[in-house]
mmCIF file of C-alpha atoms in Angstrom:
data_model
loop_
_atom_site.group_PDB
_atom_site.id
_atom_site.type_symbol
_atom_site.label_atom_id
_atom_site.label_comp_id
_atom_site.label_asym_id
_atom_site.label_seq_id
_atom_site.Cartn_x
_atom_site.Cartn_y
_atom_site.Cartn_z
ATOM 1 C CA MET A 6 -2.077 32.662 5.174
ATOM 2 C CA SER A 7 -4.778 33.522 2.681
ATOM 3 C CA GLY A 8 -6.334 30.999 0.322
ATOM 4 C CA SER A 9 -4.704 32.724 -2.655
ATOM 5 C CA GLY A 10 -1.344 32.536 -0.882
ATOM 6 C CA LEU A 11 -1.759 28.805 -0.306
ATOM 7 C CA ALA A 12 -2.718 28.309 -3.952
ATOM 8 C CA GLY A 13 0.327 30.260 -5.068
ATOM 9 C CA ASP A 14 2.618 28.252 -2.816
ATOM 10 C CA SER A 15 1.065 25.050 -4.109
ATOM 11 C CA ARG A 16 1.630 26.045 -7.727
ATOM 12 C CA ALA A 17 5.249 26.939 -6.983
ATOM 13 C CA GLU A 18 5.785 23.569 -5.291
ATOM 14 C CA TRP A 19 4.326 21.685 -8.235
ATOM 15 C CA LYS A 20 6.397 23.655 -10.727
ATOM 16 C CA ALA A 21 9.588 22.844 -8.850
ATOM 17 C CA HIS A 22 8.945 19.301 -7.674
ATOM 18 C CA TRP A 23 6.500 17.501 -9.998
ATOM 19 C CA PRO A 24 9.288 15.085 -11.162
ATOM 20 C CA VAL A 25 9.640 13.893 -7.561
ATOM 21 C CA VAL A 26 5.929 12.994 -7.482
ATOM 22 C CA LEU A 27 6.195 11.186 -10.834
ATOM 23 C CA ALA A 28 9.176 9.130 -9.687
ATOM 24 C CA ALA A 29 7.620 8.407 -6.290
ATOM 25 C CA CYS A 30 4.384 7.291 -7.986
ATOM 26 C CA SER A 31 6.375 4.837 -10.123
ATOM 27 C CA GLY A 32 8.112 3.542 -6.992
ATOM 28 C CA VAL A 33 4.776 2.877 -5.309
ATOM 29 C CA ALA A 34 3.602 1.030 -8.432
ATOM 30 C CA ALA A 35 6.773 -1.103 -8.486
ATOM 31 C CA SER A 36 6.314 -2.012 -4.826
ATOM 32 C CA THR A 37 2.918 -3.632 -5.529
ATOM 33 C CA ILE A 38 3.558 -5.827 -8.583
ATOM 34 C CA ASN A 39 3.824 -8.995 -6.475
ATOM 35 C CA THR A 40 0.800 -7.982 -4.418
ATOM 36 C CA TYR A 41 -1.445 -7.647 -7.478
ATOM 37 C CA SER A 42 -0.030 -10.568 -9.465
ATOM 38 C CA THR A 43 -0.174 -13.330 -6.827
ATOM 39 C CA GLY A 44 -3.889 -13.969 -7.351
ATOM 40 C CA VAL A 45 -3.328 -14.366 -11.109
ATOM 41 C CA PHE A 46 -0.394 -16.757 -10.657
ATOM 42 C CA MET A 47 -2.310 -18.830 -8.110
ATOM 43 C CA GLN A 48 -4.139 -21.080 -10.592
ATOM 44 C CA PRO A 49 -1.033 -22.019 -12.660
ATOM 45 C CA LEU A 50 0.898 -22.772 -9.465
ATOM 46 C CA GLN A 51 -1.927 -24.949 -8.156
ATOM 47 C CA GLU A 52 -2.198 -26.793 -11.462
ATOM 48 C CA GLU A 53 1.534 -27.516 -11.690
ATOM 49 C CA PHE A 54 2.405 -28.265 -8.057
ATOM 50 C CA GLY A 55 -0.920 -28.967 -6.343
ATOM 51 C CA TRP A 56 -0.231 -26.382 -3.662
ATOM 52 C CA SER A 57 -3.161 -25.103 -1.575
ATOM 53 C CA ARG A 58 -4.175 -21.473 -1.816
ATOM 54 C CA ALA A 59 -3.189 -20.974 1.815
ATOM 55 C CA GLY A 60 0.230 -22.446 1.007
ATOM 56 C CA ILE A 61 0.706 -20.046 -1.895
ATOM 57 C CA VAL A 62 -0.214 -16.945 0.110
ATOM 58 C CA SER A 63 1.963 -18.127 3.013
ATOM 59 C CA GLY A 64 4.811 -16.448 1.135
ATOM 60 C CA SER A 65 3.186 -13.038 1.321
ATOM 61 C CA THR A 66 2.220 -13.770 4.936
ATOM 62 C CA MET A 67 5.914 -14.094 5.800
ATOM 63 C CA ALA A 68 6.506 -10.800 4.001
ATOM 64 C CA GLY A 69 3.832 -9.174 6.123
ATOM 65 C CA VAL A 70 5.260 -10.487 9.400
ATOM 66 C CA ALA A 71 8.825 -9.501 8.474
ATOM 67 C CA THR A 72 7.666 -6.071 7.391
ATOM 68 C CA ILE A 73 5.940 -5.211 10.656
ATOM 69 C CA LEU A 74 9.078 -6.308 12.558
ATOM 70 C CA LEU A 75 11.486 -4.347 10.381
ATOM 71 C CA ALA A 76 9.368 -1.342 9.373
ATOM 72 C CA PRO A 77 10.158 0.831 12.444
ATOM 73 C CA PHE A 78 13.901 0.399 11.875
ATOM 74 C CA CYS A 79 13.642 1.133 8.160
ATOM 75 C CA GLY A 80 11.409 4.127 8.877
ATOM 76 C CA ALA A 81 14.005 5.524 11.267
ATOM 77 C CA LEU A 82 16.682 4.878 8.621
ATOM 78 C CA VAL A 83 14.669 6.849 6.062
ATOM 79 C CA ASP A 84 14.582 9.759 8.503
ATOM 80 C CA ARG A 85 18.355 9.558 8.957
ATOM 81 C CA VAL A 86 19.789 8.887 5.485
ATOM 82 C CA GLY A 87 16.932 9.955 3.221
ATOM 83 C CA PRO A 88 14.632 7.952 0.949
ATOM 84 C CA ARG A 89 16.527 8.170 -2.370
ATOM 85 C CA ARG A 90 19.183 5.530 -1.776
ATOM 86 C CA ILE A 91 16.810 3.205 0.057
ATOM 87 C CA GLY A 92 14.178 3.370 -2.691
ATOM 88 C CA ILE A 93 16.560 2.781 -5.603
ATOM 89 C CA VAL A 94 18.270 -0.181 -3.945
ATOM 90 C CA GLY A 95 14.924 -1.610 -2.833
ATOM 91 C CA VAL A 96 13.330 -1.563 -6.297
ATOM 92 C CA THR A 97 16.447 -3.088 -7.876
ATOM 93 C CA LEU A 98 16.529 -5.990 -5.428
ATOM 94 C CA SER A 99 12.755 -6.478 -5.568
ATOM 95 C CA CYS A 100 12.806 -6.841 -9.364
ATOM 96 C CA GLY A 101 15.598 -9.395 -9.121
ATOM 97 C CA LEU A 102 13.758 -11.471 -6.537
ATOM 98 C CA THR A 103 10.504 -11.292 -8.520
ATOM 99 C CA ALA A 104 12.360 -12.825 -11.461
ATOM 100 C CA LEU A 105 13.732 -15.475 -9.087
ATOM 101 C CA LEU A 106 10.156 -16.651 -8.392
ATOM 102 C CA SER A 107 10.340 -18.260 -11.853
ATOM 103 C CA THR A 108 12.711 -20.910 -10.454
ATOM 104 C CA VAL A 109 10.515 -22.244 -7.630
ATOM 105 C CA GLY A 110 8.997 -25.714 -7.262
ATOM 106 C CA PRO A 111 8.058 -28.436 -6.794
ATOM 107 C CA SER A 112 8.666 -27.993 -3.055
ATOM 108 C CA LEU A 113 6.589 -25.288 -1.389
ATOM 109 C CA LEU A 114 9.683 -24.454 0.648
ATOM 110 C CA SER A 115 11.406 -23.038 -2.440
ATOM 111 C CA TRP A 116 8.486 -20.653 -2.976
ATOM 112 C CA GLN A 117 8.528 -19.631 0.676
ATOM 113 C CA GLY A 118 12.309 -19.167 0.585
ATOM 114 C CA VAL A 119 12.160 -16.587 -2.220
ATOM 115 C CA TRP A 120 9.281 -14.847 -0.483
ATOM 116 C CA LEU A 121 11.328 -14.700 2.716
ATOM 117 C CA CYS A 122 13.995 -12.786 0.788
ATOM 118 C CA LEU A 123 11.287 -10.553 -0.669
ATOM 119 C CA ALA A 124 10.056 -9.974 2.862
ATOM 120 C CA LEU A 125 13.426 -8.598 3.915
ATOM 121 C CA ILE A 126 13.550 -6.276 0.904
ATOM 122 C CA ASN A 127 9.925 -5.171 1.102
ATOM 123 C CA VAL A 128 10.591 -2.685 3.910
ATOM 124 C CA MET A 129 12.832 -0.724 1.511
ATOM 125 C CA ILE A 130 9.935 -0.027 -0.860
ATOM 126 C CA LEU A 131 7.104 0.641 1.586
ATOM 127 C CA PRO A 132 4.963 3.738 0.925
ATOM 128 C CA ASN A 133 6.774 5.719 3.628
ATOM 129 C CA VAL A 134 9.922 5.731 1.471
ATOM 130 C CA TRP A 135 8.124 7.428 -1.416
ATOM 131 C CA THR A 136 5.858 9.674 0.658
ATOM 132 C CA ALA A 137 8.753 10.851 2.842
ATOM 133 C CA ALA A 138 10.416 12.408 -0.207
ATOM 134 C CA VAL A 139 7.179 14.028 -1.369
ATOM 135 C CA SER A 140 6.256 15.329 2.100
ATOM 136 C CA SER A 141 9.697 16.908 2.465
ATOM 137 C CA VAL A 142 9.274 19.139 -0.616
ATOM 138 C CA PHE A 143 5.507 19.835 -0.460
ATOM 139 C CA ALA A 144 3.651 21.791 2.215
ATOM 140 C CA ALA A 145 0.723 23.746 0.762
ATOM 141 C CA GLY A 146 0.065 21.073 -1.864
ATOM 142 C CA ARG A 147 0.942 18.067 0.265
ATOM 143 C CA GLY A 148 -2.499 16.438 0.291
ATOM 144 C CA LEU A 149 -2.778 16.233 -3.483
ATOM 145 C CA ALA A 150 0.913 15.369 -3.913
ATOM 146 C CA LEU A 151 0.579 12.432 -1.525
ATOM 147 C CA ALA A 152 -2.605 11.319 -3.268
ATOM 148 C CA ILE A 153 -0.981 11.302 -6.705
ATOM 149 C CA THR A 154 2.078 9.504 -5.339
ATOM 150 C CA LEU A 155 -0.050 6.757 -3.831
ATOM 151 C CA CYS A 156 -2.016 6.447 -7.082
ATOM 152 C CA GLY A 157 0.894 4.254 -8.138
ATOM 153 C CA SER A 158 -0.739 1.301 -6.416
ATOM 154 C CA GLY A 159 -3.979 1.971 -8.309
ATOM 155 C CA ILE A 160 -2.108 2.131 -11.610
ATOM 156 C CA SER A 161 -0.419 -1.150 -10.736
ATOM 157 C CA SER A 162 -3.741 -2.759 -9.815
ATOM 158 C CA ILE A 163 -5.078 -1.846 -13.268
ATOM 159 C CA ILE A 164 -2.085 -2.993 -15.280
ATOM 160 C CA THR A 165 -0.570 -5.870 -13.315
ATOM 161 C CA PRO A 166 -3.441 -8.427 -13.284
ATOM 162 C CA ILE A 167 -4.231 -8.000 -16.991
ATOM 163 C CA LEU A 168 -0.551 -7.950 -17.953
ATOM 164 C CA ALA A 169 0.140 -11.036 -15.820
ATOM 165 C CA VAL A 170 -2.753 -12.939 -17.434
ATOM 166 C CA HIS A 171 -1.442 -12.160 -20.944
ATOM 167 C CA LEU A 172 2.166 -12.965 -20.036
ATOM 168 C CA ILE A 173 1.154 -16.303 -18.520
ATOM 169 C CA ASP A 174 -0.934 -17.176 -21.583
ATOM 170 C CA MET A 175 1.897 -16.244 -23.970
ATOM 171 C CA LEU A 176 4.998 -17.337 -22.046
ATOM 172 C CA GLY A 177 3.912 -19.655 -19.245
ATOM 173 C CA TRP A 178 4.026 -18.647 -15.608
ATOM 174 C CA ARG A 179 7.808 -19.020 -15.181
ATOM 175 C CA HIS A 180 8.792 -16.690 -18.016
ATOM 176 C CA ALA A 181 5.894 -14.408 -17.071
ATOM 177 C CA TYR A 182 7.590 -13.691 -13.741
ATOM 178 C CA ILE A 183 10.840 -12.809 -15.529
ATOM 179 C CA ALA A 184 9.047 -10.551 -18.021
ATOM 180 C CA LEU A 185 7.077 -8.832 -15.263
ATOM 181 C CA ALA A 186 10.240 -8.102 -13.277
ATOM 182 C CA GLY A 187 12.123 -6.923 -16.363
ATOM 183 C CA LEU A 188 9.393 -4.528 -17.460
ATOM 184 C CA CYS A 189 9.173 -3.092 -13.959
ATOM 185 C CA GLY A 190 12.916 -2.465 -13.800
ATOM 186 C CA LEU A 191 13.118 -0.915 -17.261
ATOM 187 C CA LEU A 192 10.234 1.481 -16.633
ATOM 188 C CA VAL A 193 10.842 2.472 -13.016
ATOM 189 C CA LEU A 194 14.576 2.520 -12.281
ATOM 190 C CA PRO A 195 15.483 5.242 -14.840
ATOM 191 C CA LEU A 196 12.812 7.516 -13.345
ATOM 192 C CA LEU A 197 14.137 6.942 -9.838
ATOM 193 C CA PHE A 198 17.740 7.692 -10.818
ATOM 194 C CA MET A 199 16.805 10.894 -12.649
ATOM 195 C CA CYS A 200 13.972 12.324 -10.560
ATOM 196 C CA PHE A 201 13.578 10.773 -7.117
ATOM 197 C CA ARG A 202 14.991 13.208 -4.553
ATOM 198 C CA SER A 203 13.990 14.600 -1.189
ATOM 199 C CA ALA A 204 14.827 17.793 0.700
ATOM 200 C CA ARG A 205 17.847 15.951 2.095
ATOM 201 C CA ASP A 206 19.321 15.836 -1.417
ATOM 202 C CA THR A 207 19.203 19.626 -1.853
ATOM 203 C CA PRO A 208 21.974 22.138 -0.973
ATOM 204 C CA THR A 209 19.723 23.824 1.613
ATOM 205 C CA TYR A 210 19.675 20.710 3.782
ATOM 206 C CA THR A 211 21.916 21.471 6.746
ATOM 207 C CA ARG A 212 23.711 19.635 9.493
ATOM 208 C CA ALA A 213 21.377 21.274 11.992
ATOM 209 C CA THR A 214 18.444 19.535 10.290
ATOM 210 C CA THR A 215 20.175 16.181 10.674
ATOM 211 C CA GLN A 216 20.917 16.833 14.333
ATOM 212 C CA ARG A 217 17.311 17.877 14.978
ATOM 213 C CA GLN A 218 16.001 14.694 13.341
ATOM 214 C CA SER A 219 18.342 12.527 15.391
ATOM 215 C CA ALA A 220 17.176 14.208 18.580
ATOM 216 C CA ASP A 221 13.510 13.780 17.671
ATOM 217 C CA LEU A 222 13.986 10.130 16.771
ATOM 218 C CA ALA A 223 15.430 9.477 20.209
ATOM 219 C CA ASP A 224 11.876 9.319 21.590
ATOM 220 C CA ALA A 225 10.736 6.644 19.112
ATOM 221 C CA ARG A 226 9.354 4.510 21.910
ATOM 222 C CA THR A 227 7.148 7.392 23.059
ATOM 223 C CA ILE A 228 5.719 7.719 19.554
ATOM 224 C CA LEU A 229 4.978 4.022 19.136
ATOM 225 C CA ILE A 230 3.158 3.650 22.467
ATOM 226 C CA SER A 231 1.142 6.878 22.238
ATOM 227 C CA ARG A 232 -2.660 6.637 22.167
ATOM 228 C CA HIS A 233 -2.895 8.251 18.754
ATOM 229 C CA PHE A 234 -0.416 5.829 17.235
ATOM 230 C CA LEU A 235 -1.916 2.697 18.797
ATOM 231 C CA GLN A 236 -5.446 3.718 17.784
ATOM 232 C CA LEU A 237 -4.287 4.504 14.240
ATOM 233 C CA ALA A 238 -2.487 1.158 14.112
ATOM 234 C CA LEU A 239 -5.559 -0.836 15.192
ATOM 235 C CA ALA A 240 -7.881 1.006 12.808
ATOM 236 C CA THR A 241 -5.359 0.521 10.003
ATOM 237 C CA ILE A 242 -4.804 -3.213 10.439
ATOM 238 C CA LEU A 243 -8.555 -3.855 10.612
ATOM 239 C CA ILE A 244 -9.358 -2.118 7.335
ATOM 240 C CA ALA A 245 -6.172 -3.338 5.629
ATOM 241 C CA SER A 246 -7.019 -6.946 6.527
ATOM 242 C CA VAL A 247 -10.301 -6.542 4.647
ATOM 243 C CA ILE A 248 -9.757 -4.245 1.691
ATOM 244 C CA VAL A 249 -6.244 -5.164 0.535
ATOM 245 C CA PRO A 250 -6.924 -8.947 0.392
ATOM 246 C CA ILE A 251 -10.148 -8.290 -1.507
ATOM 247 C CA GLY A 252 -8.159 -6.212 -3.991
ATOM 248 C CA THR A 253 -5.279 -8.639 -4.401
ATOM 249 C CA MET A 254 -7.470 -11.760 -4.500
ATOM 250 C CA LEU A 255 -10.233 -10.193 -6.571
ATOM 251 C CA VAL A 256 -9.824 -12.454 -9.607
ATOM 252 C CA PRO A 257 -10.188 -15.724 -7.626
ATOM 253 C CA ILE A 258 -12.994 -14.199 -5.513
ATOM 254 C CA LEU A 259 -14.997 -13.178 -8.582
ATOM 255 C CA SER A 260 -14.247 -16.497 -10.278
ATOM 256 C CA SER A 261 -15.502 -18.381 -7.221
ATOM 257 C CA ARG A 262 -18.719 -16.355 -7.421
ATOM 258 C CA GLY A 263 -19.449 -17.650 -10.924
ATOM 259 C CA LEU A 264 -17.624 -15.289 -13.287
ATOM 260 C CA GLU A 265 -15.305 -16.541 -16.042
ATOM 261 C CA ARG A 266 -11.620 -15.870 -15.297
ATOM 262 C CA GLY A 267 -11.109 -13.433 -18.177
ATOM 263 C CA THR A 268 -14.251 -11.516 -17.264
ATOM 264 C CA ALA A 269 -13.163 -11.472 -13.629
ATOM 265 C CA ALA A 270 -9.758 -10.023 -14.593
ATOM 266 C CA GLY A 271 -11.436 -7.323 -16.681
ATOM 267 C CA ILE A 272 -13.788 -6.315 -13.866
ATOM 268 C CA ALA A 273 -10.915 -6.462 -11.369
ATOM 269 C CA ALA A 274 -9.063 -3.862 -13.440
ATOM 270 C CA LEU A 275 -11.825 -1.372 -12.596
ATOM 271 C CA MET A 276 -10.625 -1.439 -9.009
ATOM 272 C CA GLY A 277 -7.497 0.394 -10.035
ATOM 273 C CA ILE A 278 -9.506 3.095 -11.800
ATOM 274 C CA ALA A 279 -11.735 3.474 -8.737
ATOM 275 C CA SER A 280 -8.776 3.576 -6.358
ATOM 276 C CA ILE A 281 -7.090 6.299 -8.408
ATOM 277 C CA SER A 282 -10.337 8.289 -8.452
ATOM 278 C CA GLY A 283 -10.691 7.788 -4.707
ATOM 279 C CA ARG A 284 -7.141 8.914 -4.064
ATOM 280 C CA LEU A 285 -7.455 12.080 -6.129
ATOM 281 C CA LEU A 286 -10.765 12.940 -4.482
ATOM 282 C CA ILE A 287 -9.329 12.315 -1.028
ATOM 283 C CA GLY A 288 -6.207 14.328 -1.837
ATOM 284 C CA HIS A 289 -8.427 17.260 -2.752
ATOM 285 C CA LEU A 290 -10.548 16.947 0.397
ATOM 286 C CA LEU A 291 -7.964 16.206 3.084
ATOM 287 C CA ASP A 292 -6.856 19.799 3.562
ATOM 288 C CA ARG A 293 -10.474 21.006 3.471
ATOM 289 C CA VAL A 294 -12.469 18.434 5.474
ATOM 290 C CA ASN A 295 -11.626 16.749 8.760
ATOM 291 C CA ALA A 296 -9.638 13.636 7.867
ATOM 292 C CA ARG A 297 -11.235 11.627 10.685
ATOM 293 C CA LEU A 298 -14.663 12.101 9.105
ATOM 294 C CA ILE A 299 -13.324 11.145 5.672
ATOM 295 C CA ALA A 300 -11.719 8.021 7.143
ATOM 296 C CA ALA A 301 -14.823 6.991 9.088
ATOM 297 C CA VAL A 302 -16.957 7.146 5.929
ATOM 298 C CA ALA A 303 -14.414 5.678 3.497
ATOM 299 C CA VAL A 304 -13.705 2.513 5.478
ATOM 300 C CA CYS A 305 -17.416 1.634 5.438
ATOM 301 C CA LEU A 306 -17.441 1.315 1.631
ATOM 302 C CA PRO A 307 -16.063 -2.278 1.692
ATOM 303 C CA ILE A 308 -19.197 -3.272 3.621
ATOM 304 C CA ILE A 309 -21.234 -2.464 0.503
ATOM 305 C CA ALA A 310 -18.751 -4.405 -1.634
ATOM 306 C CA CYS A 311 -18.924 -7.490 0.596
ATOM 307 C CA LEU A 312 -22.726 -7.484 0.687
ATOM 308 C CA LEU A 313 -22.968 -7.146 -3.103
ATOM 309 C CA LEU A 314 -20.555 -10.033 -3.690
ATOM 310 C CA ILE A 315 -22.461 -12.202 -1.216
ATOM 311 C CA SER A 316 -25.948 -11.353 -2.456
ATOM 312 C CA PHE A 317 -25.492 -11.444 -6.245
ATOM 313 C CA PRO A 318 -23.174 -14.307 -7.250
ATOM 314 C CA GLY A 319 -22.270 -14.398 -10.937
ATOM 315 C CA ALA A 320 -23.859 -11.015 -11.672
ATOM 316 C CA PRO A 321 -21.408 -8.800 -13.615
ATOM 317 C CA ILE A 322 -23.220 -5.565 -12.720
ATOM 318 C CA ALA A 323 -23.193 -6.326 -8.984
ATOM 319 C CA ALA A 324 -19.560 -7.406 -9.215
ATOM 320 C CA THR A 325 -18.686 -4.164 -10.991
ATOM 321 C CA LEU A 326 -20.403 -2.053 -8.325
ATOM 322 C CA ALA A 327 -18.667 -4.050 -5.604
ATOM 323 C CA VAL A 328 -15.284 -3.529 -7.241
ATOM 324 C CA LEU A 329 -15.899 0.213 -7.589
ATOM 325 C CA CYS A 330 -16.820 0.537 -3.892
ATOM 326 C CA ALA A 331 -13.818 -1.518 -2.848
ATOM 327 C CA GLY A 332 -11.565 0.481 -5.157
ATOM 328 C CA LEU A 333 -12.694 3.823 -3.732
ATOM 329 C CA ALA A 334 -11.946 2.549 -0.225
ATOM 330 C CA LEU A 335 -8.600 1.109 -1.265
ATOM 331 C CA GLY A 336 -7.639 4.437 -2.783
ATOM 332 C CA ALA A 337 -8.662 6.370 0.308
ATOM 333 C CA GLU A 338 -7.144 4.080 2.935
ATOM 334 C CA LEU A 339 -3.388 4.612 2.644
ATOM 335 C CA ASP A 340 -3.722 8.260 1.629
ATOM 336 C CA ILE A 341 -5.709 8.957 4.797
ATOM 337 C CA VAL A 342 -3.248 7.065 6.997
ATOM 338 C CA ALA A 343 -0.309 8.976 5.475
ATOM 339 C CA TYR A 344 -2.045 12.306 5.997
ATOM 340 C CA LEU A 345 -3.065 11.509 9.573
ATOM 341 C CA ALA A 346 0.504 10.449 10.363
ATOM 342 C CA SER A 347 1.760 13.795 9.081
ATOM 343 C CA ARG A 348 -0.772 15.637 11.289
ATOM 344 C CA TYR A 349 -0.420 13.703 14.540
ATOM 345 C CA PHE A 350 3.383 13.409 14.301
ATOM 346 C CA SER A 351 5.984 15.912 13.095
ATOM 347 C CA LEU A 352 7.598 15.507 9.668
ATOM 348 C CA GLU A 353 10.911 14.678 11.353
ATOM 349 C CA ARG A 354 9.138 11.608 12.749
ATOM 350 C CA PHE A 355 7.176 10.826 9.597
ATOM 351 C CA GLY A 356 9.435 8.018 8.377
ATOM 352 C CA LEU A 357 9.191 6.201 11.695
ATOM 353 C CA ALA A 358 5.471 6.772 12.281
ATOM 354 C CA PHE A 359 4.148 6.165 8.776
ATOM 355 C CA GLY A 360 6.778 3.506 8.069
ATOM 356 C CA THR A 361 5.471 1.460 10.988
ATOM 357 C CA LEU A 362 1.868 2.075 9.940
ATOM 358 C CA ALA A 363 2.724 1.027 6.375
ATOM 359 C CA GLY A 364 4.237 -2.132 7.832
ATOM 360 C CA ILE A 365 0.959 -2.739 9.640
ATOM 361 C CA VAL A 366 -0.890 -2.307 6.337
ATOM 362 C CA THR A 367 1.434 -4.922 4.814
ATOM 363 C CA LEU A 368 0.946 -7.287 7.746
ATOM 364 C CA GLY A 369 -2.828 -7.099 7.454
ATOM 365 C CA GLY A 370 -3.099 -6.699 3.686
ATOM 366 C CA MET A 371 -0.385 -9.072 2.468
ATOM 367 C CA GLY A 372 -0.061 -11.334 5.490
ATOM 368 C CA LEU A 373 -2.934 -12.063 7.851
ATOM 369 C CA GLY A 374 -5.784 -11.083 5.516
ATOM 370 C CA PRO A 375 -4.852 -13.190 2.469
ATOM 371 C CA LEU A 376 -3.894 -16.133 4.679
ATOM 372 C CA ALA A 377 -7.245 -16.038 6.481
ATOM 373 C CA LEU A 378 -9.092 -15.574 3.186
ATOM 374 C CA SER A 379 -7.345 -18.509 1.512
ATOM 375 C CA THR A 380 -7.573 -20.766 4.569
ATOM 376 C CA ILE A 381 -11.332 -20.172 4.771
ATOM 377 C CA PHE A 382 -11.658 -20.994 1.068
ATOM 378 C CA ASP A 383 -9.567 -24.175 1.418
ATOM 379 C CA GLN A 384 -11.736 -25.345 4.327
ATOM 380 C CA MET A 385 -15.167 -24.213 3.135
ATOM 381 C CA HIS A 386 -14.670 -23.906 -0.651
ATOM 382 C CA SER A 387 -16.194 -20.435 -0.476
ATOM 383 C CA TYR A 388 -15.098 -16.869 0.218
ATOM 384 C CA VAL A 389 -18.526 -15.922 1.606
ATOM 385 C CA PRO A 390 -17.696 -16.472 5.330
ATOM 386 C CA ALA A 391 -14.636 -14.257 4.945
ATOM 387 C CA LEU A 392 -16.715 -11.566 3.242
ATOM 388 C CA TRP A 393 -19.203 -11.648 6.118
ATOM 389 C CA ALA A 394 -16.330 -11.271 8.605
ATOM 390 C CA GLY A 395 -15.229 -8.104 6.823
ATOM 391 C CA VAL A 396 -18.419 -6.252 7.763
ATOM 392 C CA PRO A 397 -17.831 -5.852 11.541
ATOM 393 C CA MET A 398 -14.114 -5.284 10.967
ATOM 394 C CA CYS A 399 -14.860 -2.272 8.749
ATOM 395 C CA MET A 400 -17.368 -0.928 11.295
ATOM 396 C CA ALA A 401 -14.809 -1.178 14.103
ATOM 397 C CA SER A 402 -12.163 0.564 11.980
ATOM 398 C CA SER A 403 -14.599 3.403 11.226
ATOM 399 C CA ILE A 404 -15.268 3.984 14.918
ATOM 400 C CA LEU A 405 -11.554 3.966 15.771
ATOM 401 C CA PHE A 406 -10.712 6.537 13.094
ATOM 402 C CA TRP A 407 -13.525 8.834 14.220
ATOM 403 C CA ARG A 408 -12.489 8.570 17.889
ATOM 404 C CA LEU A 409 -8.888 9.663 17.259
ATOM 405 C CA GLY A 410 -9.651 13.138 18.592
ATOM 406 C CA PRO A 411 -8.502 16.527 17.311
ATOM 407 C CA TYR A 412 -5.057 17.119 15.849
ATOM 408 C CA PRO A 413 -2.415 18.392 18.299
ATOM 409 C CA GLU A 414 -2.626 22.179 18.266
ATOM 410 C CA GLU A 415 1.116 22.778 18.391
ATOM 411 C CA GLU A 416 4.069 20.984 16.803
ATOM 412 C CA GLY A 417 5.638 20.466 20.212
ATOM 413 C CA LEU A 418 2.660 18.369 21.331
ATOM 414 C CA LYS A 419 2.946 15.924 18.424
ATOM 415 C CA GLY A 420 4.009 12.336 19.180
#
């Protein structure tokens, strides 16, 4: 097909389906409010209950472990019943449980108990739920549509930390959790009810499509043990264990490096702007440049961020540059993984493949990474050793992405 034909198809897709992208973007944003608020709530929780930082992030660690265990099943369910019902129910329950965090304490077990419930719900709002709907209605414009959808996490990373700081200052941390959950529900759920639909929810979706998906999903084990999937999974967990914890724990990291908490929150907000910019740039490039090359370069950006944070403590300019580098990488990471999943595996397998990879991102980004980061700080009273550890992890991830090999040439070879 000619370039003008692709552009025309893309314009037609956007004209017909832009509300789906808007709703999916809001769903992605809703799925990250706890991720980007935990670092802000950490100090009030420590002051009131004396919990360690590792103890506080143990809740999100449980969410990460539960997600990687349940993600393949939820991904297969998305492929079978469609993302609309799963996404709406997931956001509703997630908002309710976020509000329930206001009731925890003084026992750490109460905090971990609510997070365990959040862990079970988290698989219903993973990125594969939102990207499955978008991928089903976009073909020519899929790269940009996926990028804009996943910008929801960047928008959340801009708004959530600053909003959480103000809510805590005005209402106290308990009522701040309730307000945060309420605002999320009021803004996101109406959009999901009105606009969030996939190809499955259209009259052209046929029984034959359902039967074909069921047949394809029968070889799930083959997908999950394939070289491409295992290599993608290892590259993904390495970079996620570095970049997502840096993003979610940015306020305490910057504060520990000598910046005042308010200044740290303001600089941290730039990460969201950078991640959105990175996503839009990547979305534009993915259909034009080999995604393996983009991935290999993008996952090296956190190395620059780590070295700047280590070398220039308390320097706002260095911190700003570090945040911008980290934000660009954060924006590129999930977009690249989603695109690669759609190229190495057929769309009928997308929910399973990308759902499991998104679970791996959660395991590394919300589970193992923050726990390791906080444990190192508790033991050494510094994040510097953890930042040094991120350098070889990013290098290894870069090599793994580059060594994935060419895309399968025919649909029948995928998986």
